[in-house]
Structures are given as structure tokens and as C-alpha cells.
Amino acid sequence: MKTLPLALMMATILCGSMLFPKSAVAQTDPQQVDKSDDASPLAIRFVRIPAGTFMRGFDNSDRNEQRFHLDHPYSNHQDFKFERPSHRVELTKAFEIADCEVTVGQFREFVEATGYRTDAEKNGGALGWFPDEDNYVDRFHADPAVTWQSPGFEQSDRHPVVAVSWNDAQAFCRWLSEQDGRNHRLPSEAEWEYACRSGTTTWYSFGNDPDLAYAHGNVADGALEARFPNTARYTRAVRLTAGEGDGHVFTAPVRSFKANAWGLHDLHGNVWEWCQDRWAEDAYDRYLSGISRREREQFVLKDPVFDEATDLHQYGDWRVMRGGAWTCTPAATRASIRTFAEKADSSVYTGFRIVREVNADAK
């Protein structure tokens, strides 16, 4: 049932053929790390993000797309159709988002407390990494041996948990909500991009230079290329010698790289992160349906969470992922990039971070 859409997803993820926004203007500055973090179960650190407005999606002009490719001359071609048209979004409520992805150690505490078994453990394993395959896409395929406990490469408790599905992330959030007495959930797409951009309007939260990604996130680089020749070279043609890049072949421990302006780590690369929203490649068009181009300049979309069942959903319940992974070229970890997977699917390049809702009476 999922073969064709999954193949499409793999081509998108591995080739980095997706989309990106240039304009995102936050109207407020967030506070620093919430002072109540020490009281959070599992010692998860949250950053309070205030309500605000930003431009989501890729700048619609052809000139903007040309500029992106000029700034990324050695990356494979990027397709921005999933992130157009750009539009103004208002988040009307403050929220708290974890400063990094959920770790192996934190997920283990959940499993030990509940006896939970992941979708991969129940359904034939997650997509793993098999570098001996000749075809690059075939290097990622499901295997019963691949789970969050044994992804096929070494991880400590400080690494982001991988091989977890959207369902698994939801179960973790429900359990944590019970422990904390506050609602924990996955971020919406809008919350994720707003937090990632942290008030910037550039390709990345750190600017437009793809080579700066190595200081800010774990991407496909010289370390991966040196270990597995002709892997990263599929997506990038320069700065792939062993001593260049971020130094991590697979996942990196969380908070290994510089935070963005709002104190959040690992939003570019490391692992793709699940979001609440259902996937639609034309979601932004759907939001703006019936609104003239002139009116769109003033239109503000409030608190969007896409939950429509599209034609694609006859094959499964497809959910959005954001941020790119250790498998991706820097260009494919830009702030606006979007991809998808079925909610029961899992892979060694997918994890999640969580949001904690702010109580209505909180100041």
C-alpha cells in the first residue's frame, strides 16, 4: 500500500529536491530558556516562544529562486514547489519548544516506564542504512534488525532517538503529559518554521552561506563521504574531504552545534523532525484558495495546522517532517524545507522534538 508514495518520499529526502522560504519577519523577540525547565520530566529544556507573525514559505519570485541556486552552486538542484506561495502567518499564542530533539536516553525512560513497543519493532523494522547497495536510494530500506535501540550505528543517550514513527512520537507526548500535568505535543509546521527562523529572513537561521551549516547542524559532509565514498557526493560537489564539514558520519549528540538566535539547537540537519500536520504538497495553495494576489499581500493566516485528507491519504496517513538530516546536503536543510512520511513509518534519519503548551494564566 505504501510502496509508491514511500519511493517518492525517499527520492525527495535523499536528493534534496524540495523547497525553501526567504521571507520571515518575526515581530517579537522570545524570552530565554524557561526557568522552570529543571522541573520538567526527563530534564527537557524548553524555550518560551511568544506570539508573533512571520512570512512562511519560499519567496515566490523567480529572481529569488535564481539567487538561491547562485548561492548554492555545488549543491544538487532544489525544487521549491512544496513551499509556495509564501504567506504571512500569525501565531496568536505563546508556546514552549524543546531546545533540541528528544534523545535516546529520554525515549528509553519512556519505554522502561510504559513497556511501549515502537511501530518498527512491531512491523518489520525501520528504514536502515545499507551502504553496500549500488543504487543510492536502495541504501535505505526496511530491515527487522533496525530499531531505535539498534539503528545500525553507534549512539549514546545524548543522541537524538531515531527509527521512531509519528505514532511513537505521539505516544511519548501523551505519556509525558500525564507525568507533567501539562500538554506536550508535536509542533505544528508553522510553529516549527517560526522557531527555526528565529526572526531571520535568510535561507537558514544563520544566514545564506551553505558552508556555515557545518557549524550549526549535522549534514552530509566530508566525514560521511570519507567513510562511505560517493554518498555525500550525490548531493554536493565541494568541501567533502575528510577534514571538512561537521565531523559526524551519522547522528550527532544533541546541542553539538551552535544554537539559533532563540537558543534552539539542531533545527538544521541531524534528523528530520515530525510535525502535527497532515501532508499536502499544495497545502499553501489550499490556504490561499479564493484570495486574490493583491489581497494576499495583506492576508494573515492564523494558527494554521493542516488536517485535510487529500487524494494521497488513500494510501496512508501522511505527516509532515521538517529540518533535514545527516543524510542531506546543506541546501536541503534550509528553514522552509518540507517532506513527509506515513505516520507508522520510521527511519534512521527521522526523530522529533516536542512543544509544551503554555497555560492560559501564565505570564
mmCIF file of C-alpha atoms in Angstrom:
data_model
loop_
_atom_site.group_PDB
_atom_site.id
_atom_site.type_symbol
_atom_site.label_atom_id
_atom_site.label_comp_id
_atom_site.label_asym_id
_atom_site.label_seq_id
_atom_site.Cartn_x
_atom_site.Cartn_y
_atom_site.Cartn_z
ATOM 1 C CA MET A 1 0.000 0.000 0.000
ATOM 2 C CA LYS A 2 2.831 2.407 0.760
ATOM 3 C CA THR A 3 5.400 1.386 -1.867
ATOM 4 C CA LEU A 4 4.906 4.126 -4.443
ATOM 5 C CA PRO A 5 4.483 7.078 -2.047
ATOM 6 C CA LEU A 6 7.417 5.847 0.050
ATOM 7 C CA ALA A 7 9.633 5.707 -3.017
ATOM 8 C CA LEU A 8 8.587 9.257 -3.817
ATOM 9 C CA MET A 9 9.422 10.321 -0.264
ATOM 10 C CA MET A 10 12.859 8.690 -0.476
ATOM 11 C CA ALA A 11 13.694 10.446 -3.737
ATOM 12 C CA THR A 12 12.700 13.731 -2.168
ATOM 13 C CA ILE A 13 14.678 13.241 1.049
ATOM 14 C CA LEU A 14 17.840 11.810 -0.438
ATOM 15 C CA CYS A 15 18.067 14.069 -3.455
ATOM 16 C CA GLY A 16 17.063 17.161 -1.509
ATOM 17 C CA SER A 17 14.570 18.145 -4.192
ATOM 18 C CA MET A 18 12.310 20.382 -2.112
ATOM 19 C CA LEU A 19 11.544 23.935 -1.144
ATOM 20 C CA PHE A 20 12.519 26.943 0.976
ATOM 21 C CA PRO A 21 11.382 30.429 2.077
ATOM 22 C CA LYS A 22 13.333 33.652 2.118
ATOM 23 C CA SER A 23 10.944 35.942 3.941
ATOM 24 C CA ALA A 24 10.073 35.512 7.605
ATOM 25 C CA VAL A 25 9.684 38.557 9.793
ATOM 26 C CA ALA A 26 9.098 37.937 13.485
ATOM 27 C CA GLN A 27 7.526 40.858 15.295
ATOM 28 C CA THR A 28 8.623 39.935 18.806
ATOM 29 C CA ASP A 29 11.693 38.532 20.485
ATOM 30 C CA PRO A 30 11.303 35.401 22.609
ATOM 31 C CA GLN A 31 12.431 35.054 26.168
ATOM 32 C CA GLN A 32 15.373 32.859 27.049
ATOM 33 C CA VAL A 33 15.158 29.270 28.297
ATOM 34 C CA ASP A 34 12.160 28.785 30.578
ATOM 35 C CA LYS A 35 13.288 28.932 34.196
ATOM 36 C CA SER A 36 11.006 26.065 35.118
ATOM 37 C CA ASP A 37 12.925 23.602 32.927
ATOM 38 C CA ASP A 38 14.573 21.867 35.879
ATOM 39 C CA ALA A 39 11.098 20.743 36.952
ATOM 40 C CA SER A 40 10.354 19.229 33.563
ATOM 41 C CA PRO A 41 10.206 15.421 33.435
ATOM 42 C CA LEU A 42 13.264 13.955 31.674
ATOM 43 C CA ALA A 43 15.066 17.308 32.150
ATOM 44 C CA ILE A 44 13.864 18.550 28.782
ATOM 45 C CA ARG A 45 14.837 22.182 28.263
ATOM 46 C CA PHE A 46 12.143 24.409 26.802
ATOM 47 C CA VAL A 47 12.406 27.839 25.258
ATOM 48 C CA ARG A 48 9.408 30.163 25.561
ATOM 49 C CA ILE A 49 8.408 31.489 22.142
ATOM 50 C CA PRO A 50 5.974 34.427 22.179
ATOM 51 C CA ALA A 51 3.099 35.005 19.824
ATOM 52 C CA GLY A 52 4.169 36.695 16.607
ATOM 53 C CA THR A 53 3.949 36.983 12.837
ATOM 54 C CA PHE A 54 6.309 35.812 10.097
ATOM 55 C CA MET A 55 6.428 35.030 6.392
ATOM 56 C CA ARG A 56 6.281 31.279 5.799
ATOM 57 C CA GLY A 57 7.378 29.555 2.629
ATOM 58 C CA PHE A 58 9.670 30.311 -0.255
ATOM 59 C CA ASP A 59 9.686 33.817 -1.714
ATOM 60 C CA ASN A 60 7.575 33.482 -4.860
ATOM 61 C CA SER A 61 9.779 35.418 -7.272
ATOM 62 C CA ASP A 62 11.868 33.686 -9.945
ATOM 63 C CA ARG A 63 14.696 36.021 -9.037
ATOM 64 C CA ASN A 64 14.697 34.664 -5.518
ATOM 65 C CA GLU A 65 14.981 31.084 -6.790
ATOM 66 C CA GLN A 66 17.819 32.109 -9.082
ATOM 67 C CA ARG A 67 19.598 33.712 -6.162
ATOM 68 C CA PHE A 68 19.311 30.521 -4.137
ATOM 69 C CA HIS A 69 20.964 28.481 -6.868
ATOM 70 C CA LEU A 70 23.678 31.100 -7.285
ATOM 71 C CA ASP A 71 24.359 30.881 -3.543
ATOM 72 C CA HIS A 72 24.465 27.059 -3.759
ATOM 73 C CA PRO A 73 26.400 26.395 -6.999
ATOM 74 C CA TYR A 74 27.748 22.998 -5.882
ATOM 75 C CA SER A 75 24.545 21.527 -4.485
ATOM 76 C CA ASN A 76 22.126 19.374 -6.405
ATOM 77 C CA HIS A 77 19.095 21.116 -7.867
ATOM 78 C CA GLN A 78 16.388 22.104 -5.398
ATOM 79 C CA ASP A 79 12.677 22.154 -6.191
ATOM 80 C CA PHE A 80 10.681 24.744 -4.220
ATOM 81 C CA LYS A 81 7.145 23.844 -5.331
ATOM 82 C CA PHE A 82 6.086 22.446 -1.944
ATOM 83 C CA GLU A 83 6.836 25.740 -0.187
ATOM 84 C CA ARG A 84 4.982 28.130 -2.455
ATOM 85 C CA PRO A 85 3.289 30.533 -2.324
ATOM 86 C CA SER A 86 4.855 32.295 0.636
ATOM 87 C CA HIS A 87 2.335 33.821 3.018
ATOM 88 C CA ARG A 88 2.100 35.669 6.297
ATOM 89 C CA VAL A 89 1.311 33.561 9.363
ATOM 90 C CA GLU A 90 0.331 34.752 12.809
ATOM 91 C CA LEU A 91 0.786 32.552 15.849
ATOM 92 C CA THR A 92 -1.612 34.032 18.362
ATOM 93 C CA LYS A 93 -0.437 32.071 21.402
ATOM 94 C CA ALA A 94 2.945 31.699 23.043
ATOM 95 C CA PHE A 95 4.343 28.168 23.228
ATOM 96 C CA GLU A 96 7.390 26.406 24.616
ATOM 97 C CA ILE A 97 9.527 24.280 22.322
ATOM 98 C CA ALA A 98 12.322 21.911 23.308
ATOM 99 C CA ASP A 99 15.750 23.328 22.586
ATOM 100 C CA CYS A 100 16.804 20.064 20.911
ATOM 101 C CA GLU A 101 15.450 16.760 19.689
ATOM 102 C CA VAL A 102 14.223 14.039 22.051
ATOM 103 C CA THR A 103 17.206 11.869 22.927
ATOM 104 C CA VAL A 104 17.791 8.131 23.099
ATOM 105 C CA GLY A 105 18.048 8.385 26.874
ATOM 106 C CA GLN A 106 14.769 10.261 27.222
ATOM 107 C CA PHE A 107 12.946 7.852 24.929
ATOM 108 C CA ARG A 108 14.375 4.913 26.883
ATOM 109 C CA GLU A 109 12.913 6.299 30.109
ATOM 110 C CA PHE A 110 9.509 6.399 28.424
ATOM 111 C CA VAL A 111 9.847 2.823 27.157
ATOM 112 C CA GLU A 112 11.018 1.485 30.516
ATOM 113 C CA ALA A 113 8.148 3.209 32.318
ATOM 114 C CA THR A 114 5.442 2.009 29.942
ATOM 115 C CA GLY A 115 6.682 -1.114 28.148
ATOM 116 C CA TYR A 116 5.957 0.637 24.854
ATOM 117 C CA ARG A 117 6.952 -1.050 21.582
ATOM 118 C CA THR A 118 7.550 1.136 18.549
ATOM 119 C CA ASP A 119 5.961 0.654 15.153
ATOM 120 C CA ALA A 120 9.311 -0.524 13.786
ATOM 121 C CA GLU A 121 9.581 -3.181 16.486
ATOM 122 C CA LYS A 122 6.064 -4.420 15.740
ATOM 123 C CA ASN A 123 6.021 -4.087 11.949
ATOM 124 C CA GLY A 124 9.239 -5.382 10.448
ATOM 125 C CA GLY A 125 11.800 -2.742 11.328
ATOM 126 C CA ALA A 126 12.631 0.800 10.291
ATOM 127 C CA LEU A 127 14.357 2.057 7.164
ATOM 128 C CA GLY A 128 18.048 1.446 7.815
ATOM 129 C CA TRP A 129 21.291 2.477 6.130
ATOM 130 C CA PHE A 130 22.926 -0.179 3.917
ATOM 131 C CA PRO A 131 25.882 1.489 2.161
ATOM 132 C CA ASP A 132 26.908 -1.563 0.092
ATOM 133 C CA GLU A 133 23.931 -1.159 -2.229
ATOM 134 C CA ASP A 134 24.982 0.201 -5.651
ATOM 135 C CA ASN A 135 21.908 2.385 -6.102
ATOM 136 C CA TYR A 136 21.947 5.259 -3.625
ATOM 137 C CA VAL A 137 18.210 5.171 -2.904
ATOM 138 C CA ASP A 138 18.398 1.408 -2.282
ATOM 139 C CA ARG A 139 20.869 2.044 0.523
ATOM 140 C CA PHE A 140 17.863 2.907 2.674
ATOM 141 C CA HIS A 141 15.415 0.056 3.148
ATOM 142 C CA ALA A 142 13.446 -1.588 5.932
ATOM 143 C CA ASP A 143 15.024 -4.337 7.998
ATOM 144 C CA PRO A 144 13.705 -6.101 11.134
ATOM 145 C CA ALA A 145 17.029 -5.502 12.889
ATOM 146 C CA VAL A 146 16.718 -1.712 12.617
ATOM 147 C CA THR A 147 15.006 -0.150 15.650
ATOM 148 C CA TRP A 148 15.530 2.820 17.945
ATOM 149 C CA GLN A 149 17.785 0.634 20.085
ATOM 150 C CA SER A 150 19.863 -0.625 17.155
ATOM 151 C CA PRO A 151 19.809 1.836 14.245
ATOM 152 C CA GLY A 152 22.936 0.342 12.661
ATOM 153 C CA PHE A 153 25.383 2.890 14.019
ATOM 154 C CA GLU A 154 26.575 3.808 17.488
ATOM 155 C CA GLN A 155 24.511 6.175 19.602
ATOM 156 C CA SER A 156 24.772 7.332 23.197
ATOM 157 C CA ASP A 157 21.914 8.513 25.403
ATOM 158 C CA ARG A 158 22.707 12.066 24.198
ATOM 159 C CA HIS A 159 21.995 11.328 20.537
ATOM 160 C CA PRO A 160 18.581 12.029 19.022
ATOM 161 C CA VAL A 161 16.365 8.984 19.042
ATOM 162 C CA VAL A 162 15.723 7.681 15.517
ATOM 163 C CA ALA A 163 13.651 4.887 13.973
ATOM 164 C CA VAL A 164 10.560 6.331 15.634
ATOM 165 C CA SER A 165 7.288 6.935 13.824
ATOM 166 C CA TRP A 166 4.779 9.772 14.153
ATOM 167 C CA ASN A 167 2.683 7.356 16.206
ATOM 168 C CA ASP A 168 5.625 6.706 18.524
ATOM 169 C CA ALA A 169 6.196 10.433 18.986
ATOM 170 C CA GLN A 170 2.523 10.905 19.817
ATOM 171 C CA ALA A 171 2.671 8.140 22.422
ATOM 172 C CA PHE A 172 5.723 9.762 24.013
ATOM 173 C CA CYS A 173 3.904 13.100 24.197
ATOM 174 C CA ARG A 174 0.818 11.557 25.793
ATOM 175 C CA TRP A 175 2.896 9.847 28.455
ATOM 176 C CA LEU A 176 4.923 12.973 29.199
ATOM 177 C CA SER A 177 1.720 14.994 29.513
ATOM 178 C CA GLU A 178 0.491 12.553 32.129
ATOM 179 C CA GLN A 179 3.737 12.865 34.076
ATOM 180 C CA ASP A 180 3.887 16.647 33.932
ATOM 181 C CA GLY A 181 0.227 17.615 34.116
ATOM 182 C CA ARG A 182 0.738 19.908 31.115
ATOM 183 C CA ASN A 183 0.010 19.257 27.475
ATOM 184 C CA HIS A 184 3.001 18.111 25.398
ATOM 185 C CA ARG A 185 2.663 17.594 21.652
ATOM 186 C CA LEU A 186 4.440 17.791 18.333
ATOM 187 C CA PRO A 187 4.881 21.286 16.897
ATOM 188 C CA SER A 188 2.732 22.457 14.046
ATOM 189 C CA GLU A 189 4.559 23.193 10.796
ATOM 190 C CA ALA A 190 4.058 26.894 11.413
ATOM 191 C CA GLU A 191 5.447 26.733 14.954
ATOM 192 C CA TRP A 192 8.428 24.713 13.751
ATOM 193 C CA GLU A 193 9.408 27.144 10.999
ATOM 194 C CA TYR A 194 8.775 30.200 13.164
ATOM 195 C CA ALA A 195 11.044 28.778 15.869
ATOM 196 C CA CYS A 196 13.688 27.725 13.353
ATOM 197 C CA ARG A 197 13.803 31.107 11.647
ATOM 198 C CA SER A 198 14.122 32.912 14.994
ATOM 199 C CA GLY A 199 13.384 36.265 13.406
ATOM 200 C CA THR A 200 15.553 35.797 10.305
ATOM 201 C CA THR A 201 14.602 36.087 6.638
ATOM 202 C CA THR A 202 17.563 34.168 5.185
ATOM 203 C CA TRP A 203 17.842 30.662 3.735
ATOM 204 C CA TYR A 204 18.971 29.390 7.110
ATOM 205 C CA SER A 205 18.657 30.779 10.622
ATOM 206 C CA PHE A 206 22.394 31.604 10.380
ATOM 207 C CA GLY A 207 22.403 33.345 7.003
ATOM 208 C CA ASN A 208 22.671 32.363 3.336
ATOM 209 C CA ASP A 209 26.075 30.625 3.165
ATOM 210 C CA PRO A 210 25.626 26.830 2.934
ATOM 211 C CA ASP A 211 29.151 26.230 4.237
ATOM 212 C CA LEU A 212 28.167 27.811 7.556
ATOM 213 C CA ALA A 213 25.831 24.846 8.047
ATOM 214 C CA TYR A 214 28.775 22.821 9.348
ATOM 215 C CA ALA A 215 28.911 24.987 12.466
ATOM 216 C CA HIS A 216 25.159 24.964 13.019
ATOM 217 C CA GLY A 217 23.993 21.469 12.173
ATOM 218 C CA ASN A 218 24.856 17.902 11.252
ATOM 219 C CA VAL A 219 24.593 17.445 7.484
ATOM 220 C CA ALA A 220 26.017 15.175 4.802
ATOM 221 C CA ASP A 221 29.682 16.201 4.710
ATOM 222 C CA GLY A 222 33.300 15.134 4.355
ATOM 223 C CA ALA A 223 33.058 12.740 7.320
ATOM 224 C CA LEU A 224 30.213 10.831 5.661
ATOM 225 C CA GLU A 225 31.934 10.916 2.273
ATOM 226 C CA ALA A 226 35.231 9.661 3.712
ATOM 227 C CA ARG A 227 33.512 6.750 5.465
ATOM 228 C CA PHE A 228 31.232 5.902 2.546
ATOM 229 C CA PRO A 229 32.626 7.234 -0.770
ATOM 230 C CA ASN A 230 30.135 8.572 -3.329
ATOM 231 C CA THR A 231 27.477 9.151 -0.701
ATOM 232 C CA ALA A 232 27.543 12.872 0.107
ATOM 233 C CA ARG A 233 28.912 13.455 -3.393
ATOM 234 C CA TYR A 234 25.446 12.700 -4.743
ATOM 235 C CA THR A 235 24.242 15.961 -3.241
ATOM 236 C CA ARG A 236 27.285 18.237 -3.030
ATOM 237 C CA ALA A 237 30.493 18.516 -5.041
ATOM 238 C CA VAL A 238 32.804 20.584 -2.802
ATOM 239 C CA ARG A 239 34.126 20.567 0.776
ATOM 240 C CA LEU A 240 33.867 16.808 1.022
ATOM 241 C CA THR A 241 37.399 15.872 2.090
ATOM 242 C CA ALA A 242 37.777 14.012 5.370
ATOM 243 C CA GLY A 243 38.812 17.076 7.380
ATOM 244 C CA GLU A 244 35.950 19.271 6.236
ATOM 245 C CA GLY A 245 32.390 19.516 7.434
ATOM 246 C CA ASP A 246 30.833 18.889 10.833
ATOM 247 C CA GLY A 247 32.818 15.754 11.669
ATOM 248 C CA HIS A 248 29.880 13.393 12.244
ATOM 249 C CA VAL A 249 29.163 10.469 9.945
ATOM 250 C CA PHE A 250 25.710 9.671 11.316
ATOM 251 C CA THR A 251 23.710 11.453 14.018
ATOM 252 C CA ALA A 252 25.458 13.848 16.401
ATOM 253 C CA PRO A 253 24.757 14.277 20.117
ATOM 254 C CA VAL A 254 22.138 16.974 20.625
ATOM 255 C CA ARG A 255 23.410 20.517 21.224
ATOM 256 C CA SER A 256 26.715 19.711 19.484
ATOM 257 C CA PHE A 257 26.319 22.756 17.238
ATOM 258 C CA LYS A 258 25.609 26.452 17.623
ATOM 259 C CA ALA A 259 22.102 27.453 18.639
ATOM 260 C CA ASN A 260 19.991 29.855 16.617
ATOM 261 C CA ALA A 261 19.185 33.358 17.880
ATOM 262 C CA TRP A 262 16.433 31.986 20.107
ATOM 263 C CA GLY A 263 18.588 29.346 21.784
ATOM 264 C CA LEU A 264 17.388 26.328 19.772
ATOM 265 C CA HIS A 265 19.739 23.612 18.506
ATOM 266 C CA ASP A 266 19.682 21.037 15.706
ATOM 267 C CA LEU A 267 16.949 22.568 13.577
ATOM 268 C CA HIS A 268 19.174 22.269 10.509
ATOM 269 C CA GLY A 269 20.089 18.633 9.908
ATOM 270 C CA ASN A 270 20.789 15.798 12.360
ATOM 271 C CA VAL A 271 17.320 14.205 11.960
ATOM 272 C CA TRP A 272 14.105 15.073 10.190
ATOM 273 C CA GLU A 273 11.503 16.077 12.785
ATOM 274 C CA TRP A 274 7.855 15.060 12.817
ATOM 275 C CA CYS A 275 5.181 17.782 12.949
ATOM 276 C CA GLN A 276 1.461 17.618 13.752
ATOM 277 C CA ASP A 277 0.215 18.485 10.274
ATOM 278 C CA ARG A 278 -1.004 16.172 7.595
ATOM 279 C CA TRP A 279 0.950 16.425 4.370
ATOM 280 C CA ALA A 280 -0.288 18.100 1.214
ATOM 281 C CA GLU A 281 2.195 19.231 -1.411
ATOM 282 C CA ASP A 282 -0.161 22.107 -2.245
ATOM 283 C CA ALA A 283 -1.066 22.976 1.353
ATOM 284 C CA TYR A 284 -0.056 26.616 0.964
ATOM 285 C CA ASP A 285 -2.178 26.971 -2.177
ATOM 286 C CA ARG A 286 -5.115 25.465 -0.335
ATOM 287 C CA TYR A 287 -4.795 28.010 2.474
ATOM 288 C CA LEU A 288 -4.824 30.854 -0.042
ATOM 289 C CA SER A 289 -7.555 29.497 -2.307
ATOM 290 C CA GLY A 290 -10.033 32.202 -3.268
ATOM 291 C CA ILE A 291 -7.775 35.047 -2.148
ATOM 292 C CA SER A 292 -6.597 37.331 -4.953
ATOM 293 C CA ARG A 293 -2.898 38.023 -5.429
ATOM 294 C CA ARG A 294 -3.427 41.624 -4.384
ATOM 295 C CA GLU A 295 -5.280 40.577 -1.234
ATOM 296 C CA ARG A 296 -2.569 38.057 -0.364
ATOM 297 C CA GLU A 297 -0.153 40.862 0.410
ATOM 298 C CA GLN A 298 -2.313 41.814 3.404
ATOM 299 C CA PHE A 299 -3.766 38.413 4.264
ATOM 300 C CA VAL A 300 -2.684 36.837 7.562
ATOM 301 C CA LEU A 301 -3.227 33.132 8.212
ATOM 302 C CA LYS A 302 -3.749 32.496 11.928
ATOM 303 C CA ASP A 303 -2.508 29.400 13.777
ATOM 304 C CA PRO A 304 -2.578 27.006 10.804
ATOM 305 C CA VAL A 305 -2.499 23.243 11.345
ATOM 306 C CA PHE A 306 -3.263 21.351 8.130
ATOM 307 C CA ASP A 307 -5.515 18.345 8.801
ATOM 308 C CA GLU A 308 -7.308 17.709 5.494
ATOM 309 C CA ALA A 309 -7.314 14.249 3.932
ATOM 310 C CA THR A 310 -6.081 14.691 0.349
ATOM 311 C CA ASP A 311 -6.005 12.186 -2.516
ATOM 312 C CA LEU A 312 -2.620 10.967 -1.277
ATOM 313 C CA HIS A 313 -4.190 9.899 2.014
ATOM 314 C CA GLN A 314 -5.990 6.992 0.371
ATOM 315 C CA TYR A 315 -2.557 5.325 0.607
ATOM 316 C CA GLY A 316 -1.939 6.198 4.261
ATOM 317 C CA ASP A 317 -1.962 8.981 6.827
ATOM 318 C CA TRP A 318 0.954 11.076 5.603
ATOM 319 C CA ARG A 319 2.512 13.574 8.022
ATOM 320 C CA VAL A 320 4.946 16.458 7.631
ATOM 321 C CA MET A 321 8.618 16.321 8.590
ATOM 322 C CA ARG A 322 10.951 19.315 8.812
ATOM 323 C CA GLY A 323 14.589 20.332 9.009
ATOM 324 C CA GLY A 324 16.638 17.808 7.043
ATOM 325 C CA ALA A 325 19.029 15.190 8.427
ATOM 326 C CA TRP A 326 22.573 13.846 8.484
ATOM 327 C CA THR A 327 21.820 12.391 5.029
ATOM 328 C CA CYS A 328 21.095 15.806 3.459
ATOM 329 C CA THR A 329 23.136 18.402 1.639
ATOM 330 C CA PRO A 330 23.204 21.781 3.442
ATOM 331 C CA ALA A 331 20.809 23.157 0.822
ATOM 332 C CA ALA A 332 18.243 20.546 1.818
ATOM 333 C CA THR A 333 18.287 21.603 5.480
ATOM 334 C CA ARG A 334 17.070 25.149 4.851
ATOM 335 C CA ALA A 335 14.472 26.652 7.165
ATOM 336 C CA SER A 336 11.469 26.121 4.899
ATOM 337 C CA ILE A 337 12.142 22.639 3.564
ATOM 338 C CA ARG A 338 9.267 20.160 3.870
ATOM 339 C CA THR A 339 8.876 16.440 3.298
ATOM 340 C CA PHE A 340 6.580 13.665 4.501
ATOM 341 C CA ALA A 341 6.161 10.061 5.569
ATOM 342 C CA GLU A 342 3.284 7.797 6.573
ATOM 343 C CA LYS A 343 2.626 8.105 10.295
ATOM 344 C CA ALA A 344 3.626 4.489 11.007
ATOM 345 C CA ASP A 345 6.885 4.729 9.036
ATOM 346 C CA SER A 346 10.256 5.208 10.686
ATOM 347 C CA SER A 347 13.840 5.567 9.574
ATOM 348 C CA VAL A 348 17.367 6.111 10.854
ATOM 349 C CA TYR A 349 17.213 9.757 9.770
ATOM 350 C CA THR A 350 13.926 10.686 11.491
ATOM 351 C CA GLY A 351 13.261 11.793 15.072
ATOM 352 C CA PHE A 352 11.243 14.533 16.791
ATOM 353 C CA ARG A 353 11.205 17.442 19.211
ATOM 354 C CA ILE A 354 8.253 18.476 21.328
ATOM 355 C CA VAL A 355 6.213 21.502 22.306
ATOM 356 C CA ARG A 356 4.824 22.203 25.765
ATOM 357 C CA GLU A 357 1.720 24.351 25.730
ATOM 358 C CA VAL A 358 1.712 27.498 27.840
ATOM 359 C CA ASN A 359 -1.012 27.627 30.456
ATOM 360 C CA ALA A 360 -3.620 30.295 29.765
ATOM 361 C CA ASP A 361 -2.840 32.071 33.039
ATOM 362 C CA ALA A 362 0.941 32.005 32.542
ATOM 363 C CA LYS A 363 2.595 35.385 32.121
#
